[in-house]
PDB file of C-alpha atoms in Angstrom:
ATOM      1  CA  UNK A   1       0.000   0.000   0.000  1.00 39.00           C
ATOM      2  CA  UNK A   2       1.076   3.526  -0.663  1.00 39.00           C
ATOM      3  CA  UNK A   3       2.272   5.357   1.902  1.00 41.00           C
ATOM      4  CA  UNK A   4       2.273   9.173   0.527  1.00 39.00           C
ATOM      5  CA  UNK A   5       0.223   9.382  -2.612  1.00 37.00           C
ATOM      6  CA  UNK A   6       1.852  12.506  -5.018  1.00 39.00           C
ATOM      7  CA  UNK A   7      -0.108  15.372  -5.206  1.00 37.00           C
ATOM      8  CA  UNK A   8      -1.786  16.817  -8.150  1.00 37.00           C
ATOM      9  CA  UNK A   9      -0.936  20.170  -9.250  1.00 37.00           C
ATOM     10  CA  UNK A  10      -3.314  22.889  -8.007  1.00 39.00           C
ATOM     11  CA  UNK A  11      -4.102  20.902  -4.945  1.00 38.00           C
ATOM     12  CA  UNK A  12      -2.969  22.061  -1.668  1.00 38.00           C
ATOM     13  CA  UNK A  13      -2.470  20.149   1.205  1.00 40.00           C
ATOM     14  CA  UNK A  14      -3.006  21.898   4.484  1.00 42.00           C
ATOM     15  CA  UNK A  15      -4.842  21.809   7.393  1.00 43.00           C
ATOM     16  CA  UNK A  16      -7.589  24.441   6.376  1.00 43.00           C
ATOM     17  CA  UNK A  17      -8.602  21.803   3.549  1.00 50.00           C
ATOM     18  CA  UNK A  18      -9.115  18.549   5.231  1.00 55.00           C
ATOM     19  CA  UNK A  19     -11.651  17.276   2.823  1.00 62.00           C
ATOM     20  CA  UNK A  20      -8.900  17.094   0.102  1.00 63.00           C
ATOM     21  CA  UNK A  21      -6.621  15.156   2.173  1.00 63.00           C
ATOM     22  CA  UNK A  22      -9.502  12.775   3.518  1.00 85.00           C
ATOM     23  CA  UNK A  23     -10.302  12.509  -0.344  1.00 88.00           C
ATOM     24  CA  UNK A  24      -6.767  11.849  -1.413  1.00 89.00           C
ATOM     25  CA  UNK A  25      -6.356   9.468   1.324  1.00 90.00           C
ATOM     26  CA  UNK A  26      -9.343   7.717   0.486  1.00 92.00           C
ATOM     27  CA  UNK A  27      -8.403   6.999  -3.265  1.00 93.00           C
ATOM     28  CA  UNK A  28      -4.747   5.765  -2.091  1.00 92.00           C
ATOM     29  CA  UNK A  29      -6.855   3.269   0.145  1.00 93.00           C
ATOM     30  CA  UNK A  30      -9.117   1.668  -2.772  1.00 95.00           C
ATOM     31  CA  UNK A  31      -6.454   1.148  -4.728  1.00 95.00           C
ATOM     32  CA  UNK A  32      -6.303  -3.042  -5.415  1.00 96.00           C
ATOM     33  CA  UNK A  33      -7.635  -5.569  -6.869  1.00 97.00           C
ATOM     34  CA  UNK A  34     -10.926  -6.569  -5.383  1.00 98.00           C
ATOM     35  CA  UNK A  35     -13.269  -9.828  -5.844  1.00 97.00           C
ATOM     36  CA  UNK A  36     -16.537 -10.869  -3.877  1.00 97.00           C
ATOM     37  CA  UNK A  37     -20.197 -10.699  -4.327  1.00 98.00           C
ATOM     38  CA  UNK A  38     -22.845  -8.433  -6.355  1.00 97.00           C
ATOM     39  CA  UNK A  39     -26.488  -8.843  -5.282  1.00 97.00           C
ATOM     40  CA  UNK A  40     -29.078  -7.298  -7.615  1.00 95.00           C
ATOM     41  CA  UNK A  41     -32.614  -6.303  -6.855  1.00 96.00           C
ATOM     42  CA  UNK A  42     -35.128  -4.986  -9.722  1.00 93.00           C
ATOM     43  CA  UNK A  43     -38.076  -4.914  -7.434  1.00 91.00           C
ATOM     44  CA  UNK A  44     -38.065  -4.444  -3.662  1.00 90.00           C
ATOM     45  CA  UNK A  45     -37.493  -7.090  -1.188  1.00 90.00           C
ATOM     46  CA  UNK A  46     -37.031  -9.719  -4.073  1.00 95.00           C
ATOM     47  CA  UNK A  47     -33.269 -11.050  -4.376  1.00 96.00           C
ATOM     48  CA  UNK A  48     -32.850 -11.258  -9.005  1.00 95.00           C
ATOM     49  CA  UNK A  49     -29.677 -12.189  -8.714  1.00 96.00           C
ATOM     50  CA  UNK A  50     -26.166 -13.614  -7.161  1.00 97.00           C
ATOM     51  CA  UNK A  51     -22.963 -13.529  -8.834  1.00 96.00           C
ATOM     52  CA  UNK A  52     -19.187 -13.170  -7.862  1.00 97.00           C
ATOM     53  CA  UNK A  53     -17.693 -10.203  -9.327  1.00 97.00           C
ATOM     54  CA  UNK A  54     -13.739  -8.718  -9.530  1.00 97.00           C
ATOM     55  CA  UNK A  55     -12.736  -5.333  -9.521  1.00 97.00           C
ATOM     56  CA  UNK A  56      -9.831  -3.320  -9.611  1.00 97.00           C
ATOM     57  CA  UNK A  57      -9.565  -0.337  -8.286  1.00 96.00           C
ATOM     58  CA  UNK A  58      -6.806   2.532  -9.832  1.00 96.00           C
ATOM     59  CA  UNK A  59      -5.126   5.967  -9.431  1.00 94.00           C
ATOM     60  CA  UNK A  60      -4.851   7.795 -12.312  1.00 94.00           C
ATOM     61  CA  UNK A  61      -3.636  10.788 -13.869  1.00 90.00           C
ATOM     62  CA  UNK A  62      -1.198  11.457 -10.667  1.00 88.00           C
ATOM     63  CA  UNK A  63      -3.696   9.906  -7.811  1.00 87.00           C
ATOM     64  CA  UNK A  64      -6.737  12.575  -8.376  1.00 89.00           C
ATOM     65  CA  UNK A  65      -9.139  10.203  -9.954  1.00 95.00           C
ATOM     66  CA  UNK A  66     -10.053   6.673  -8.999  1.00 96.00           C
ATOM     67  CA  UNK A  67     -10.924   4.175 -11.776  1.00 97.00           C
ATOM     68  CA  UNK A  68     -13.105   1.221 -10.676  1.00 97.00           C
ATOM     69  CA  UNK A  69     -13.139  -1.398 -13.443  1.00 97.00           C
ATOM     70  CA  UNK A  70     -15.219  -4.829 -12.786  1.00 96.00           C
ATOM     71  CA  UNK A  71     -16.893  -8.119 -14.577  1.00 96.00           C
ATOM     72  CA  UNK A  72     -18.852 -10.701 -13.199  1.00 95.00           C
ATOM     73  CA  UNK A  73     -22.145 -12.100 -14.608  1.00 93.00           C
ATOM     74  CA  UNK A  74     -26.069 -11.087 -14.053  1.00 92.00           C
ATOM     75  CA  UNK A  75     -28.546 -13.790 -14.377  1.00 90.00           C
ATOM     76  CA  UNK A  76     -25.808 -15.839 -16.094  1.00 92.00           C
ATOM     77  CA  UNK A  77     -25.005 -13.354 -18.842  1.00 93.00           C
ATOM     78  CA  UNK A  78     -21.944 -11.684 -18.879  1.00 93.00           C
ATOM     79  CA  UNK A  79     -21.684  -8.220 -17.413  1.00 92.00           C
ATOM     80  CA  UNK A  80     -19.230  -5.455 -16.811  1.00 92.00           C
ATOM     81  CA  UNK A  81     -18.592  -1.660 -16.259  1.00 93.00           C
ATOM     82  CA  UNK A  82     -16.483   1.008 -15.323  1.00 95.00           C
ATOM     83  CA  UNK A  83     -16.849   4.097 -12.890  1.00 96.00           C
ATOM     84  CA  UNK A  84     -14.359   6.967 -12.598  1.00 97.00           C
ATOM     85  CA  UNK A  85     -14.789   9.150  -9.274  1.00 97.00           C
ATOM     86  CA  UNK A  86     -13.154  12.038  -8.081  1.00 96.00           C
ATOM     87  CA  UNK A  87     -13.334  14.855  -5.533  1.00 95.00           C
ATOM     88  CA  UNK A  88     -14.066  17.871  -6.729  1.00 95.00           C
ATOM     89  CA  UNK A  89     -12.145  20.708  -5.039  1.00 91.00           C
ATOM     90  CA  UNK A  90     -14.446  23.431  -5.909  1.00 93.00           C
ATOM     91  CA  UNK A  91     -17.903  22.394  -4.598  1.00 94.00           C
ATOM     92  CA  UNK A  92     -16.477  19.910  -2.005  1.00 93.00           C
ATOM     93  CA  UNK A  93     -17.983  17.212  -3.559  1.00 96.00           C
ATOM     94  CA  UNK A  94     -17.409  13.636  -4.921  1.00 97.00           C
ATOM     95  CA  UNK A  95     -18.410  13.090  -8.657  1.00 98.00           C
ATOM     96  CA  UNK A  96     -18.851   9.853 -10.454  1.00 97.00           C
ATOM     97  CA  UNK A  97     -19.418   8.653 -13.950  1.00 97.00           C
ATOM     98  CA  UNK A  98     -20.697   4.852 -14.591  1.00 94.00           C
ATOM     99  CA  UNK A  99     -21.208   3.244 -17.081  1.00 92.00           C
ATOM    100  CA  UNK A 100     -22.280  -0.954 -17.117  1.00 88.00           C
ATOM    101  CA  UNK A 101     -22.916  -2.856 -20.374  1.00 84.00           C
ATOM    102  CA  UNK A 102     -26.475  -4.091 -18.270  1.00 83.00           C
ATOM    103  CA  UNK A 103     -27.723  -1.077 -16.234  1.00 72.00           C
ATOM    104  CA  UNK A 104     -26.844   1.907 -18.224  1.00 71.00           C
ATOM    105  CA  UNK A 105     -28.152   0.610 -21.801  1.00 71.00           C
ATOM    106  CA  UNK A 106     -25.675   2.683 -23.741  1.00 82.00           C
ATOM    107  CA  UNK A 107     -26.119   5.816 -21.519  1.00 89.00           C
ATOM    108  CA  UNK A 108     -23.443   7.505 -18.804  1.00 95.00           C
ATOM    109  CA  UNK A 109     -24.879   8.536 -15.412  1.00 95.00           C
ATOM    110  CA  UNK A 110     -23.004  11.093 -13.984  1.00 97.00           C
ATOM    111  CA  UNK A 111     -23.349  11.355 -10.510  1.00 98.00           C
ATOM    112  CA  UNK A 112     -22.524  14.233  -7.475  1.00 98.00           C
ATOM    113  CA  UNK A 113     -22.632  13.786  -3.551  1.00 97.00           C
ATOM    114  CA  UNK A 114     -20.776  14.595  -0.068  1.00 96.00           C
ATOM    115  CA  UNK A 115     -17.608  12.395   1.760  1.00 93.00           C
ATOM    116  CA  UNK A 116     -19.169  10.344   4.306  1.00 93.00           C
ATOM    117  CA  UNK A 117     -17.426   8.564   6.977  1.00 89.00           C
ATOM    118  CA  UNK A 118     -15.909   5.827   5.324  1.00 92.00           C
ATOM    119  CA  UNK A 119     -16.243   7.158   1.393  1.00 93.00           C
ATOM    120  CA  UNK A 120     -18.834   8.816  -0.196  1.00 95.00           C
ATOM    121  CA  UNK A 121     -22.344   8.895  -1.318  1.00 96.00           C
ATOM    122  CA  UNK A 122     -23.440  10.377  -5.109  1.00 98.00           C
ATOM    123  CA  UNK A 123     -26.940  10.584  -6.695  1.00 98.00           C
ATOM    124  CA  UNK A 124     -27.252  10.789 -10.602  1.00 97.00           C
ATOM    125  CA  UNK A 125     -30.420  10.213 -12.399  1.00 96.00           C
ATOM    126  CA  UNK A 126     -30.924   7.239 -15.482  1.00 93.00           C
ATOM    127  CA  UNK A 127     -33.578   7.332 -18.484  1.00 91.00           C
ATOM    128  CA  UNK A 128     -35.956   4.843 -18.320  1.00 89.00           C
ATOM    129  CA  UNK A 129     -37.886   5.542 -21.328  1.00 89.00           C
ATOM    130  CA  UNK A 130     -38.938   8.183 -23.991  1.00 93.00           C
ATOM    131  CA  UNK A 131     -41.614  10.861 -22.281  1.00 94.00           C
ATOM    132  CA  UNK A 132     -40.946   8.815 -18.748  1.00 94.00           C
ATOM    133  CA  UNK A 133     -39.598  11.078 -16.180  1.00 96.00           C
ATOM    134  CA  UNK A 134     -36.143   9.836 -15.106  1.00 95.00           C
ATOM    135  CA  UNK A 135     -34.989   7.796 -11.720  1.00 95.00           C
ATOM    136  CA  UNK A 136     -32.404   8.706  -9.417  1.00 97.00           C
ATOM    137  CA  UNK A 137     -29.455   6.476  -8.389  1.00 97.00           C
ATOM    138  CA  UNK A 138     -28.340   6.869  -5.152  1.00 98.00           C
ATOM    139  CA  UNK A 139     -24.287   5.588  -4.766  1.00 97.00           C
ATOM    140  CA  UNK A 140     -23.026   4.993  -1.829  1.00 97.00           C
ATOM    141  CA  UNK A 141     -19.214   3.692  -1.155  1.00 95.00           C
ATOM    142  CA  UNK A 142     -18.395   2.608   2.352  1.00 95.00           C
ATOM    143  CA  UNK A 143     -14.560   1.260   3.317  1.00 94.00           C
ATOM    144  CA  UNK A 144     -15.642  -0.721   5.956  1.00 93.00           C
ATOM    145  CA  UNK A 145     -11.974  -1.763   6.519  1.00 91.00           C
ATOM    146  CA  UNK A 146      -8.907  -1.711   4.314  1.00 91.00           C
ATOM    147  CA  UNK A 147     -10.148  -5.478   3.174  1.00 94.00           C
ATOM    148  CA  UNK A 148     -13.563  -4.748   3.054  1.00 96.00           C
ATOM    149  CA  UNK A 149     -15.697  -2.734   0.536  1.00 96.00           C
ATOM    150  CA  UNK A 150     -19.147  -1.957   0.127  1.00 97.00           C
ATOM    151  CA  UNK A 151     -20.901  -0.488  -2.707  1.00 97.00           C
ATOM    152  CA  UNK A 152     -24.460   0.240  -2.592  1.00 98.00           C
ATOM    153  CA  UNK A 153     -27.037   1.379  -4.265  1.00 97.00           C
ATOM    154  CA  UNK A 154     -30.593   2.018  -4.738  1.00 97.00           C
ATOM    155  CA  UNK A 155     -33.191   2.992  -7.122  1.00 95.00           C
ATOM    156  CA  UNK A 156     -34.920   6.424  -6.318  1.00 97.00           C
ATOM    157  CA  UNK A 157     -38.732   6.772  -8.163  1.00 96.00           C
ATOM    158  CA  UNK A 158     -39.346  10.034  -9.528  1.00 96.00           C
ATOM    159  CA  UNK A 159     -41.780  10.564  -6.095  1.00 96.00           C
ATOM    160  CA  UNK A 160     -38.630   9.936  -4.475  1.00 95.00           C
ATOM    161  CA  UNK A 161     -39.049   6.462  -2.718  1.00 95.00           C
ATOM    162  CA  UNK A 162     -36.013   4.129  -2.407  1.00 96.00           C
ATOM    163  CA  UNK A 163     -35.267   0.650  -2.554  1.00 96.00           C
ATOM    164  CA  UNK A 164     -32.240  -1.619  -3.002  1.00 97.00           C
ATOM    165  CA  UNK A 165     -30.818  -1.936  -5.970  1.00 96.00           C
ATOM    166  CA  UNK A 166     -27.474  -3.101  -5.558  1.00 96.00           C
ATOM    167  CA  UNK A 167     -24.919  -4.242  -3.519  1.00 97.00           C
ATOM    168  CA  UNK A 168     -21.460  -5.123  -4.005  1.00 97.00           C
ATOM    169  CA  UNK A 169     -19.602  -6.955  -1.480  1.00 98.00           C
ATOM    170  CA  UNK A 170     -15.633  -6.878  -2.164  1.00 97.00           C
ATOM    171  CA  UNK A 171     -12.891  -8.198  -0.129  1.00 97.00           C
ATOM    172  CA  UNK A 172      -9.172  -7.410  -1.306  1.00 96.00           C
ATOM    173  CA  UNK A 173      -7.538  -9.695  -2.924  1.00 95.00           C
ATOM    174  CA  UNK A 174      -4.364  -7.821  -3.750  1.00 80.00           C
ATOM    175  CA  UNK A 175      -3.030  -4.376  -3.871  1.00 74.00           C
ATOM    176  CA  UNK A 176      -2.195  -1.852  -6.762  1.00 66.00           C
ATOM    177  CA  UNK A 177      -0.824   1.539  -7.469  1.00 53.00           C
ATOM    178  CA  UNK A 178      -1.241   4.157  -9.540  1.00 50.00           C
ATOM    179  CA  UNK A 179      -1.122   4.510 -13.253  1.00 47.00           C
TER     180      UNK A 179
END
């Protein structure tokens, strides 16, 4: 695991902008190679299916942007996708795009939320059809440990009511650095 991670040009690191160095920090610690279980839910309370997945988990472009990569399968059909997060200096908040050759049918979701204690939490909206108002997609990304991570998330109606969508359950299977 990385120690120090180098920092990008324009950030500073002081004590007056903790959130930065939390966010840095944070990215150094997801860095690895990941593997575990997804669980995927298209209608409350009703499991549609359990599959292993693998992930790995990247700095790029100096350690300011994360780069999740990840396959596994979803009701036995092959299925992967790629999110790129970062922590956007400016508004204090972290930023997400995903995209997933099953959920996202050809579309990105970009997505915008606050730190939390152990990662973050976003919230991007998806098209689910011409003249249909879009859903929300609530993110959220919780370190439990530096073996453990969870990624949740759930499906947000138009009226605004949630329900599980989502959850990947990683353990660490070996660490990486950055690119």
């Amino acid at each position: 695991m990385h120690d120090k991670m180098p920092v990008p040009s324009g950030i500073s690191i002081n004590p007056t902008e903790p959130q930065i160095v939390e966010a840095e920090k944070l990215i150094a610690n997801l860095c690895g190679h990941w593997q575990g279980v997804c669980r995927t839910w298209f209608e409350p309370g009703k499991l549609a299916d359990e599959s292993d997945v693998t992930g790995t988990m990247a700095a790029v472009m100096g350690g300011q942007f994360l780069k999740h990569q990840y396959g596994g399968t979803i009701q036995g059909r092959p299925r992967s996708g790629e999110e790129t997060w970062v922590f956007n200096e400016i508004t204090q908040r972290w930023q997400s795009a995903w995209i997933d050759s099953f959920h996202m049918n050809g579309a990105i979701m970009f997505s915008e939320g606050p730190a939390t204690d152990e990662g973050c939490q976003v919230f991007g909206h998806y098209d689910v059809g011409p003249g249909t108002p879009p859903w929300g997609w609530k993110t959220l990304l919780s370190l439990r440990d530096p073996q453990q991570l969870v990624i949740t998330a759930f499906n947000v109606s138009p009226e605004g009511d949630e329900a599980l969508a989502v959850e990947t359950n990683y353990r660490r299977v070996a660490e990486v650095g950055n690119e």
